[in-house]
mmCIF file of C-alpha atoms and ligand atoms in Angstrom:
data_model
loop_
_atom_site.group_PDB
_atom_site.id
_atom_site.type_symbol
_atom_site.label_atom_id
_atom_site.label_comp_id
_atom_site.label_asym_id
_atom_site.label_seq_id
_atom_site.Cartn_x
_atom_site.Cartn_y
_atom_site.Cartn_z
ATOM 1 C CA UNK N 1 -59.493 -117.672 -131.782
ATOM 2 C CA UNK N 2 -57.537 -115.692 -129.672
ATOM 3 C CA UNK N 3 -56.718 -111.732 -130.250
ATOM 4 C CA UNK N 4 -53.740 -110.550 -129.733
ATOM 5 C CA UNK N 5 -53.257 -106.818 -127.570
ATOM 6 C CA UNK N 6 -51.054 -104.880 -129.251
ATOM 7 C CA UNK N 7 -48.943 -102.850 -126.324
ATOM 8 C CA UNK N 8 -46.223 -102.065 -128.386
ATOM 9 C CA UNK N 9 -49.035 -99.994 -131.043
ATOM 10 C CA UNK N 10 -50.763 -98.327 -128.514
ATOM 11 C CA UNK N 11 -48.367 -97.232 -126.373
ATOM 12 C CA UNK N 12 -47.427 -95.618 -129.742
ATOM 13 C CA UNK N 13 -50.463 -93.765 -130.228
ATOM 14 C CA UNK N 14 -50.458 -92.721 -126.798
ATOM 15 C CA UNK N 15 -47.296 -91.360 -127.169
ATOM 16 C CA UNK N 16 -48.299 -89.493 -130.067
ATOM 17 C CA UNK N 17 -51.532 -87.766 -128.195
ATOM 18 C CA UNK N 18 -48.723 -86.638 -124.986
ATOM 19 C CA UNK N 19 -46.630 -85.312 -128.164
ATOM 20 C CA UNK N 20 -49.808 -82.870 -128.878
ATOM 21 C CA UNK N 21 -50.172 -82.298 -125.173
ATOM 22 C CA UNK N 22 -46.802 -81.250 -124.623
ATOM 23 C CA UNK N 23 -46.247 -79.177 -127.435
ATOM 24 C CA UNK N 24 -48.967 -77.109 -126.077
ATOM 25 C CA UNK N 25 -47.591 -76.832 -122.740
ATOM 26 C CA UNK N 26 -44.039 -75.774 -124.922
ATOM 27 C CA UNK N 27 -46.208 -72.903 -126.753
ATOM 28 C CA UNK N 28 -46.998 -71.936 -122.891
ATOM 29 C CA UNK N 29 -43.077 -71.457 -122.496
ATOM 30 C CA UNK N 30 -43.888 -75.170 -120.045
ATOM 31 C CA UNK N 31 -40.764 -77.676 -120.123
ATOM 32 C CA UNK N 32 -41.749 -81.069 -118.895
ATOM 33 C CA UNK N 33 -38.795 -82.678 -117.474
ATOM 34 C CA UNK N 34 -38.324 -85.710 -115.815
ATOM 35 C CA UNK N 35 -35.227 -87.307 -113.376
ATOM 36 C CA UNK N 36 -33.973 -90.710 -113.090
ATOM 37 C CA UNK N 37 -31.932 -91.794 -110.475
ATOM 38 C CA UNK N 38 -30.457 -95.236 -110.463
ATOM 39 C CA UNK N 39 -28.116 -96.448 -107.574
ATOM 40 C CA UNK N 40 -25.702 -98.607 -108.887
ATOM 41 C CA UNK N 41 -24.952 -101.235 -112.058
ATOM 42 C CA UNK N 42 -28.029 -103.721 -112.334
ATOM 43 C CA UNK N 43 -27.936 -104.357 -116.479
ATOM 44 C CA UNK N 44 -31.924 -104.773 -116.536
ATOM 45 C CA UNK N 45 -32.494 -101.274 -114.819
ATOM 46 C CA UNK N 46 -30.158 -99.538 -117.666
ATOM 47 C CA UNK N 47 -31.693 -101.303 -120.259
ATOM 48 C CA UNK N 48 -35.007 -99.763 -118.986
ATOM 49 C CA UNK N 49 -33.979 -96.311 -118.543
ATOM 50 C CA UNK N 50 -32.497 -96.159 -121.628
ATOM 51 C CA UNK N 51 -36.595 -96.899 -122.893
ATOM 52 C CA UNK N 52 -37.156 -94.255 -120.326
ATOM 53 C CA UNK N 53 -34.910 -91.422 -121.807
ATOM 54 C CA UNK N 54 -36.096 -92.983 -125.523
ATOM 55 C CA UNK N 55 -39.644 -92.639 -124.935
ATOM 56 C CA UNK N 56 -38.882 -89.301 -123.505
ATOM 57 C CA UNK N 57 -36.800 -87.880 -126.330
ATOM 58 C CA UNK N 58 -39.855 -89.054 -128.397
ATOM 59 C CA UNK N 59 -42.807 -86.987 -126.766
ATOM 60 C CA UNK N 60 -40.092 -84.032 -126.400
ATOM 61 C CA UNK N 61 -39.808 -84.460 -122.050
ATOM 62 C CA UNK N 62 -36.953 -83.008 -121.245
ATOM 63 C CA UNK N 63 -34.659 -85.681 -119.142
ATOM 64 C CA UNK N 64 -31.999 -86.118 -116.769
ATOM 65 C CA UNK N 65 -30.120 -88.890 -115.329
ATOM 66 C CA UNK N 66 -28.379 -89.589 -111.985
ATOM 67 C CA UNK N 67 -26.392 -92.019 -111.410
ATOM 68 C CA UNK N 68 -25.036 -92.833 -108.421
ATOM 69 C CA UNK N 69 -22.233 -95.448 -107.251
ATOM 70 C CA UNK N 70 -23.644 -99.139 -105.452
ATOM 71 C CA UNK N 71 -21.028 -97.011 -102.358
ATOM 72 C CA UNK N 72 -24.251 -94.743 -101.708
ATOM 73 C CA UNK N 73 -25.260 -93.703 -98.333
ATOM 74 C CA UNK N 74 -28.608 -93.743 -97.830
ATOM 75 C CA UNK N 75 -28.274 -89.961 -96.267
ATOM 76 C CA UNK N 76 -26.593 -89.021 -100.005
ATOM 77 C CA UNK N 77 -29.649 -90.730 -101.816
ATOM 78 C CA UNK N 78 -32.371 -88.658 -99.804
ATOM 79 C CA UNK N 79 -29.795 -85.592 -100.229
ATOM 80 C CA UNK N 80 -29.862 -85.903 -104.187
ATOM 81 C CA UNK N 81 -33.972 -86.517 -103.662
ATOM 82 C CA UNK N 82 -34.188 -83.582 -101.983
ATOM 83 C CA UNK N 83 -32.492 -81.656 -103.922
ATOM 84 C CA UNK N 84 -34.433 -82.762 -107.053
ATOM 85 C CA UNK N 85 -37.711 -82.120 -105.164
ATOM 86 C CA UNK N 86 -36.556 -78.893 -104.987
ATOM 87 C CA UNK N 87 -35.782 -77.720 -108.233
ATOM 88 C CA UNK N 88 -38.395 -75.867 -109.748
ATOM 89 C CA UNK N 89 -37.262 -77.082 -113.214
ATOM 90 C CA UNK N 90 -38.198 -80.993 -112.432
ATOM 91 C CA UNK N 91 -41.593 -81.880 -112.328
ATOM 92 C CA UNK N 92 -41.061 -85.914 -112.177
ATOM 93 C CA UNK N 93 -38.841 -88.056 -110.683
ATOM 94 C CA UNK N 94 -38.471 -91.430 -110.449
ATOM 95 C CA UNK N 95 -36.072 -93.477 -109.024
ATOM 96 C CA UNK N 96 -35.322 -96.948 -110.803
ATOM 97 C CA UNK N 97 -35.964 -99.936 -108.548
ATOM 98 C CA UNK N 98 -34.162 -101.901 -107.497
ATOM 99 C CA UNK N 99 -31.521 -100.443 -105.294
ATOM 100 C CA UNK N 100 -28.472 -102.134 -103.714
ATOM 101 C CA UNK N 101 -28.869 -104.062 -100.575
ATOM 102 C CA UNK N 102 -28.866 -102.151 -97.184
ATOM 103 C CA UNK N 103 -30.823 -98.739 -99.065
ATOM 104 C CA UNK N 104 -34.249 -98.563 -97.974
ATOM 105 C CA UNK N 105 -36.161 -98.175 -101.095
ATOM 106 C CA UNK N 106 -39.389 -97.724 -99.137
ATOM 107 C CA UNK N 107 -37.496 -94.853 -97.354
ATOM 108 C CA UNK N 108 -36.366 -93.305 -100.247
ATOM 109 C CA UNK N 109 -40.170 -93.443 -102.057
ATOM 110 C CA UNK N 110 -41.247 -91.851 -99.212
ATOM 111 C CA UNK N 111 -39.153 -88.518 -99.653
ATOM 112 C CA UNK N 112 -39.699 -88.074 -103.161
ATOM 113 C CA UNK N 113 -42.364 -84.979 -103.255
ATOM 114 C CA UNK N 114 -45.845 -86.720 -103.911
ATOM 115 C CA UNK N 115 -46.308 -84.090 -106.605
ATOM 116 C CA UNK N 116 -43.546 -85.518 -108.379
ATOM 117 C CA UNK N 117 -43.878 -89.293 -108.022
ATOM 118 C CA UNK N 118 -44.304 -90.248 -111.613
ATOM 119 C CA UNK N 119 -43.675 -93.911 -110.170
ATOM 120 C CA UNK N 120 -46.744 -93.668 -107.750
ATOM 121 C CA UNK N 121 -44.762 -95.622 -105.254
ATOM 122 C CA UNK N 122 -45.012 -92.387 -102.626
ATOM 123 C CA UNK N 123 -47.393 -93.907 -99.692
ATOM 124 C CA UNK N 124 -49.195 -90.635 -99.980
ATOM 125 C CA UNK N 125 -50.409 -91.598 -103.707
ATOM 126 C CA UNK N 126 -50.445 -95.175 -102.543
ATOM 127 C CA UNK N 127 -53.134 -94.089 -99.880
ATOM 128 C CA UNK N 128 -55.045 -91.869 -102.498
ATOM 129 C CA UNK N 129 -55.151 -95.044 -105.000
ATOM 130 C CA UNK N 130 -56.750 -97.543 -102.554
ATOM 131 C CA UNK N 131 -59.120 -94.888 -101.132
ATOM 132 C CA UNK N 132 -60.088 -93.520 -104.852
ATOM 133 C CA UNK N 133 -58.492 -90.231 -104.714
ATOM 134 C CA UNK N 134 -56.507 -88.933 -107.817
ATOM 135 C CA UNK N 135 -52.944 -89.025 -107.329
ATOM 136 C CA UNK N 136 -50.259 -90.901 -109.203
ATOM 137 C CA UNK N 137 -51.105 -94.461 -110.494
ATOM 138 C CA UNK N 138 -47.901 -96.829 -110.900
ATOM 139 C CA UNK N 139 -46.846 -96.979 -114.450
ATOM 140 C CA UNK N 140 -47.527 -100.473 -115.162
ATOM 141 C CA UNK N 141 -51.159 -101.424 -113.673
ATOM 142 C CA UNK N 142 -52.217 -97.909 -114.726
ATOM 143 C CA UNK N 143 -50.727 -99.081 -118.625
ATOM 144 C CA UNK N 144 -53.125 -102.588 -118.082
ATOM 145 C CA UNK N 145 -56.017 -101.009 -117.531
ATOM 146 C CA UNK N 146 -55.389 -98.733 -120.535
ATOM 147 C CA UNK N 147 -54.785 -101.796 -122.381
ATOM 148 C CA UNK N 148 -58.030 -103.336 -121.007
ATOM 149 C CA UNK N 149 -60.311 -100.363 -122.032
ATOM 150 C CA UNK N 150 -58.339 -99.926 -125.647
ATOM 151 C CA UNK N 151 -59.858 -103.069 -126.436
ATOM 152 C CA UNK N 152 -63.323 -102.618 -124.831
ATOM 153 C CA UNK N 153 -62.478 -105.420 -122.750
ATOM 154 C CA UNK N 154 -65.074 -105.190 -119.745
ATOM 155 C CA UNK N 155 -64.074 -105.084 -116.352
ATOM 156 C CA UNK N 156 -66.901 -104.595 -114.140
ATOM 157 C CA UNK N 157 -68.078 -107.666 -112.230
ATOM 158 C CA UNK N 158 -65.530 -110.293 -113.669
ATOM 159 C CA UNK N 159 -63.135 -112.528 -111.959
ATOM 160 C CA UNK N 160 -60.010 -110.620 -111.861
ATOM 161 C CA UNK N 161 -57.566 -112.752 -110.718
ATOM 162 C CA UNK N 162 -53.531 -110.909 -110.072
ATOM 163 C CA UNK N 163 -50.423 -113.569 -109.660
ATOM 164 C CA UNK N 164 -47.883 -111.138 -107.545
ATOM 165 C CA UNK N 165 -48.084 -109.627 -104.326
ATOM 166 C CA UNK N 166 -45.395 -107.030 -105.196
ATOM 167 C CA UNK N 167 -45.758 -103.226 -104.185
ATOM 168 C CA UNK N 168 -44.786 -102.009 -107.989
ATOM 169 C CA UNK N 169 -47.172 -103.709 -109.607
ATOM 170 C CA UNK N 170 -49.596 -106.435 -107.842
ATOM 171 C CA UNK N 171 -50.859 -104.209 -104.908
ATOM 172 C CA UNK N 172 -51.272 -101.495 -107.198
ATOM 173 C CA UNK N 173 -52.676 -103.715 -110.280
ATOM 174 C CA UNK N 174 -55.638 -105.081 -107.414
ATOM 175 C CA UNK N 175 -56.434 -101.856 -106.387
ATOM 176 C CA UNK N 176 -56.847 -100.175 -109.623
ATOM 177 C CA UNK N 177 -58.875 -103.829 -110.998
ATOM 178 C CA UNK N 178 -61.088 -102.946 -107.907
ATOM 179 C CA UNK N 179 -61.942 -99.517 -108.902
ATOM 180 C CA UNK N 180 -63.348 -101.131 -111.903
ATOM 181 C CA UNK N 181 -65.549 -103.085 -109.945
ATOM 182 C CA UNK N 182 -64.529 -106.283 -110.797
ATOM 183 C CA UNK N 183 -64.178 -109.410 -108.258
ATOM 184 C CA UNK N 184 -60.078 -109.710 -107.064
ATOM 185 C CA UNK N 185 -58.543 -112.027 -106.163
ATOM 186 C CA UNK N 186 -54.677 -112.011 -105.664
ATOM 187 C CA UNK N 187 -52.027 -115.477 -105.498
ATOM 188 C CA UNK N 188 -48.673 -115.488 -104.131
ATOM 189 C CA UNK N 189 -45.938 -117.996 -102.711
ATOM 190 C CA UNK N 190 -47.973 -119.274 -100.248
ATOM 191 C CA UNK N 191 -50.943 -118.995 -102.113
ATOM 192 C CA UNK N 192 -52.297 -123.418 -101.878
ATOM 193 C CA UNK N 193 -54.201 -125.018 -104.844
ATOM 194 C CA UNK N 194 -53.274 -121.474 -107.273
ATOM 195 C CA UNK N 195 -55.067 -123.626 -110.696
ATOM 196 C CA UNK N 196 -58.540 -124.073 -108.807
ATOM 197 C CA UNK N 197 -58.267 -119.927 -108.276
ATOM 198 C CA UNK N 198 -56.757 -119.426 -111.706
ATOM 199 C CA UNK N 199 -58.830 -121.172 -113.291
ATOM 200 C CA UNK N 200 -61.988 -118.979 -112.180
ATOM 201 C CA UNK N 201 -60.707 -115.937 -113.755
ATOM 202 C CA UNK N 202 -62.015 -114.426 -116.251
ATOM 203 C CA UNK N 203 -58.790 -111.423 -116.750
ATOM 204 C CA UNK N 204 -55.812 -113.285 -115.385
ATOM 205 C CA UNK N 205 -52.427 -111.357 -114.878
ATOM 206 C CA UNK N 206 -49.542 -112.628 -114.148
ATOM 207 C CA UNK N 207 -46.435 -110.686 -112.425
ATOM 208 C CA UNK N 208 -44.309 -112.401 -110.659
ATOM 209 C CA UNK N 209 -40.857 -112.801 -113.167
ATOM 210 C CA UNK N 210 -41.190 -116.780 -113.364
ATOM 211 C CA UNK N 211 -40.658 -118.600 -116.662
ATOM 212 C CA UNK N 212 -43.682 -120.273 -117.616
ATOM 213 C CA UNK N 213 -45.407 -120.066 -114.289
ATOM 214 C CA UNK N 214 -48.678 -119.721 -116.145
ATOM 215 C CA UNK N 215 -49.495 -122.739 -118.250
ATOM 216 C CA UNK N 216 -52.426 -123.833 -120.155
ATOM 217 C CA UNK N 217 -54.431 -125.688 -117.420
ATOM 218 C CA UNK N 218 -54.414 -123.260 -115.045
ATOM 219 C CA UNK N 219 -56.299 -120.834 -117.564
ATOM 220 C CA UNK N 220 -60.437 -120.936 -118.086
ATOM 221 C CA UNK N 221 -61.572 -121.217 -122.128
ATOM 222 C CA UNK N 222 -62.409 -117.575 -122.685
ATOM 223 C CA UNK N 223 -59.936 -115.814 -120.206
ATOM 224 C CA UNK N 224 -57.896 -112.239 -121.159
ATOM 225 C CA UNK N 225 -54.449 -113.188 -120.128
ATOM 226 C CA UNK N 226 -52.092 -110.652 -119.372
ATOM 227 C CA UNK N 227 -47.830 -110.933 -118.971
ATOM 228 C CA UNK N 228 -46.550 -108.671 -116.592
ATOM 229 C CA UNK N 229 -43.333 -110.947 -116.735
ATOM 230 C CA UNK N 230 -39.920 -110.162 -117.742
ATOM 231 C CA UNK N 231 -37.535 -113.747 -118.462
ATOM 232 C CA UNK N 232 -34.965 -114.712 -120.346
ATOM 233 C CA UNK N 233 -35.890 -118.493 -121.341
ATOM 234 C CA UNK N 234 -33.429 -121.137 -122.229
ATOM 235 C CA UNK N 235 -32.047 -119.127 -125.582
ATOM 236 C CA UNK N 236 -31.689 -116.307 -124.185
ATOM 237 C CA UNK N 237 -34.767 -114.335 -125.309
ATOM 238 C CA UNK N 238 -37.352 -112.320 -123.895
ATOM 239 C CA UNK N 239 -40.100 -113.929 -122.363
ATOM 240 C CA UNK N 240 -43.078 -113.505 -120.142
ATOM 241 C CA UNK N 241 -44.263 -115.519 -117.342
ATOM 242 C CA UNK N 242 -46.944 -117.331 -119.745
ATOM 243 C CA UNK N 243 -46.492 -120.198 -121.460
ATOM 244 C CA UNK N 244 -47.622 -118.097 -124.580
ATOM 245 C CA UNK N 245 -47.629 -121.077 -127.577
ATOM 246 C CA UNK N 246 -49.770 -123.444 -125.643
ATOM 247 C CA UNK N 247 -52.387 -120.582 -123.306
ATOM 248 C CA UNK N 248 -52.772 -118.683 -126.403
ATOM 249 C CA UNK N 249 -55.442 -121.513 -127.620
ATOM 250 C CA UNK N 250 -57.315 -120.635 -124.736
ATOM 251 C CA UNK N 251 -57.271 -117.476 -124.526
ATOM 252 C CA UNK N 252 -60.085 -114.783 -125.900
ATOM 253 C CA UNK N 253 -57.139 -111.808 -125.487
ATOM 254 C CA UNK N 254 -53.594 -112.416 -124.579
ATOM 255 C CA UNK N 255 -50.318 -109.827 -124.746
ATOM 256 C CA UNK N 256 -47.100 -110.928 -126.334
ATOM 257 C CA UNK N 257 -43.892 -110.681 -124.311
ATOM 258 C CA UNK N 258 -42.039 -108.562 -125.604
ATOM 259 C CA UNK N 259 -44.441 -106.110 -127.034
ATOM 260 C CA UNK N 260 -47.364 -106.205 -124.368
ATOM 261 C CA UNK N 261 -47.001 -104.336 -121.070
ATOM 262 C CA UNK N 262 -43.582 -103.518 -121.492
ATOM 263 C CA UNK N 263 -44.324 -100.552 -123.632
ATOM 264 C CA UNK N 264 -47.707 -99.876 -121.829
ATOM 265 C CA UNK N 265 -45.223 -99.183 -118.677
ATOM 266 C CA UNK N 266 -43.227 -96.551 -120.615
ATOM 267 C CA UNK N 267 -46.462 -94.686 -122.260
ATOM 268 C CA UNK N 268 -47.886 -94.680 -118.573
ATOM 269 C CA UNK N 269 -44.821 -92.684 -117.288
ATOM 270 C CA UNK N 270 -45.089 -90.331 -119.273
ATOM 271 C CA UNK N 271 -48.384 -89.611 -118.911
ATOM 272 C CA UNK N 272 -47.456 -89.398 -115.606
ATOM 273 C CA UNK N 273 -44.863 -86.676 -116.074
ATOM 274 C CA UNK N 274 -47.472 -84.593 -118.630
ATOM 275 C CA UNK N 275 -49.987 -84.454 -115.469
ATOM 276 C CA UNK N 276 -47.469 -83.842 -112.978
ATOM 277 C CA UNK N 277 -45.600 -80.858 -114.860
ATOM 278 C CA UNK N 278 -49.666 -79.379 -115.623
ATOM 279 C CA UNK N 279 -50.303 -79.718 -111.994
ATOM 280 C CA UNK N 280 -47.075 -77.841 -110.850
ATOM 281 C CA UNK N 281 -48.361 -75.334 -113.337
ATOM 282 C CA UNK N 282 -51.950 -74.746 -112.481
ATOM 283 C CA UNK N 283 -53.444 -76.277 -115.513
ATOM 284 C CA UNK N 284 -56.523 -79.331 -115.465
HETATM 285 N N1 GUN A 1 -38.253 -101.415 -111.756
HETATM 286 C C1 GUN A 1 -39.042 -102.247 -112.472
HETATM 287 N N2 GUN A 1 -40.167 -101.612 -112.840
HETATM 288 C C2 GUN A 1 -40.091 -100.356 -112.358
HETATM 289 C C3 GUN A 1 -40.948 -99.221 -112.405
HETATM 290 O O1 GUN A 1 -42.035 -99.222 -112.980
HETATM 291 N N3 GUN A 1 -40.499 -98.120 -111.776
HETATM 292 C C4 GUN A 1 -39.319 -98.072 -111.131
HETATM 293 N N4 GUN A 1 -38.972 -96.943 -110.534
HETATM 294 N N5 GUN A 1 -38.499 -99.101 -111.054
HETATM 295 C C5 GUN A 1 -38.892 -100.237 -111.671
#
């Protein structure tokens, strides 16, 4: 019998608890507010800012959105960064990914003040993840391994094994499974023979935006399978990147798609933007 993890419940309940925290930093006269910029039209990056400002609205983060035209100079995107890095009223920002074509995203993480990189994507909080220094932890392996310890789920010394190589969340997701101490192991596109490596984990993850990609023989009786994916299947509805009906009779834990991460993600940033705006402010 497999259990399902609840994202959508706790990410609730964490929400709640930053509710408390904030209204104390509000009794302090403290505004947390967080900006997101998003360069041009892509429909999935509105859809998940508008979950951004939502969640926001919800813990009582103040918020503020830029938008800026897919005509964007790079020059006016590190101007508008700047500027927000700046303002003493800001204590987040994050800028949604992706960006059009011929911005340099990497370029653009890299100006946003490391004290305000709610995302985690800076290189400076990047560094201070893999070395073990606190800093910013990206929103959706940080949610995970909420997820992982909400359910007493142990970590230490297990096969951790992370489909995705991507800098948002399969980097990140290894290096924070590490940190836990368990045994990592990440597969990718060229990644030969992915079942017989799949098949030894006992937490699997999957993140790589791929209908189905993880189906029931690649996963070990017993495993804690987690969707990181995002898909649209053949009737149009959300779906992960497991084949959820048929790996769920395998699985000891498994998250639902949508439901699972997703909201994990959301809770995460704002947590983020709670510790960034108490930092700016001198309090632990
Ligand atoms: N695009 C997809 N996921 C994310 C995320 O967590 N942060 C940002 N900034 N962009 C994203």
């Amino acid at each position: 019998m497999y259990q399902l993890i609840d994202g959508k419940e706790l990410a609730k309940n964490i929400r709640q608890e930053l509710k408390k925290e904030n209204d104390k930093l509000k009794e302090k006269g403290i505004n947390a507010k967080l900006a997101v910029i998003l360069v041009g039209d892509d429909s999935a990056s509105k859809v998940y800012i508008k979950n951004k400002s939502k969640a926001c609205n919800d813990v009582g983060i103040e918020y503020e959105e830029i938008l800026l035209d897919s005509n964007t100079t790079m020059e006016e995107l590190l101007q508008v960064i700047e500027n927000l890095n700046k303002r003493d009223d800001i204590n987040g920002i994050l800028l949604q990914s992706p960006i059009p074509n011929g911005l340099d995203i990497q370029k653009a993480f890299e100006k946003i003040d490391y004290r305000k990189d709610v995302d985690g994507f800076n290189p400076v909080n990047v560094g201070k993840l893999t070395i073990g220094q606190d800093g910013f932890i990206p929103c959706t392996p940080y949610g995970i391994i909420k997820m992982l310890e909400s359910y007493n789920i142990p970590i230490e010394g297990k096969n951790a094994v992370v489909i995705g190589r991507s800098n948002i969340v399969g980097k990140p997701l290894s290096q924070c499974l590490l940190r836990k101490h368990a045994t990592v192991t990440i597969c990718h596109s060229r990644t030969k023979n992915i079942k017989d490596i799949t098949k030894s984990a006992d937490i699997l993850i999957s993140a790589v935006g791929k209908l189905n990609m993880v189906t029931s023989d690649m996963v070990k009786d017993g495993a804690v399978v987690i969707d990181v994916g995002m898909n649209r299947n053949e009737n149009g509805k959300l779906a992960g990147d497991v084949d959820f009906e048929n790996v769920k009779e395998k699985a000891s834990y498994i998250t639902p798609v949508p439901g699972g991460v997703g909201p994990m993600t959301i809770a995460m940033l704002m947590n983020n933007v709670i510790k960034a705006t108490k930092l700016q402010n001198g309090i632990n």
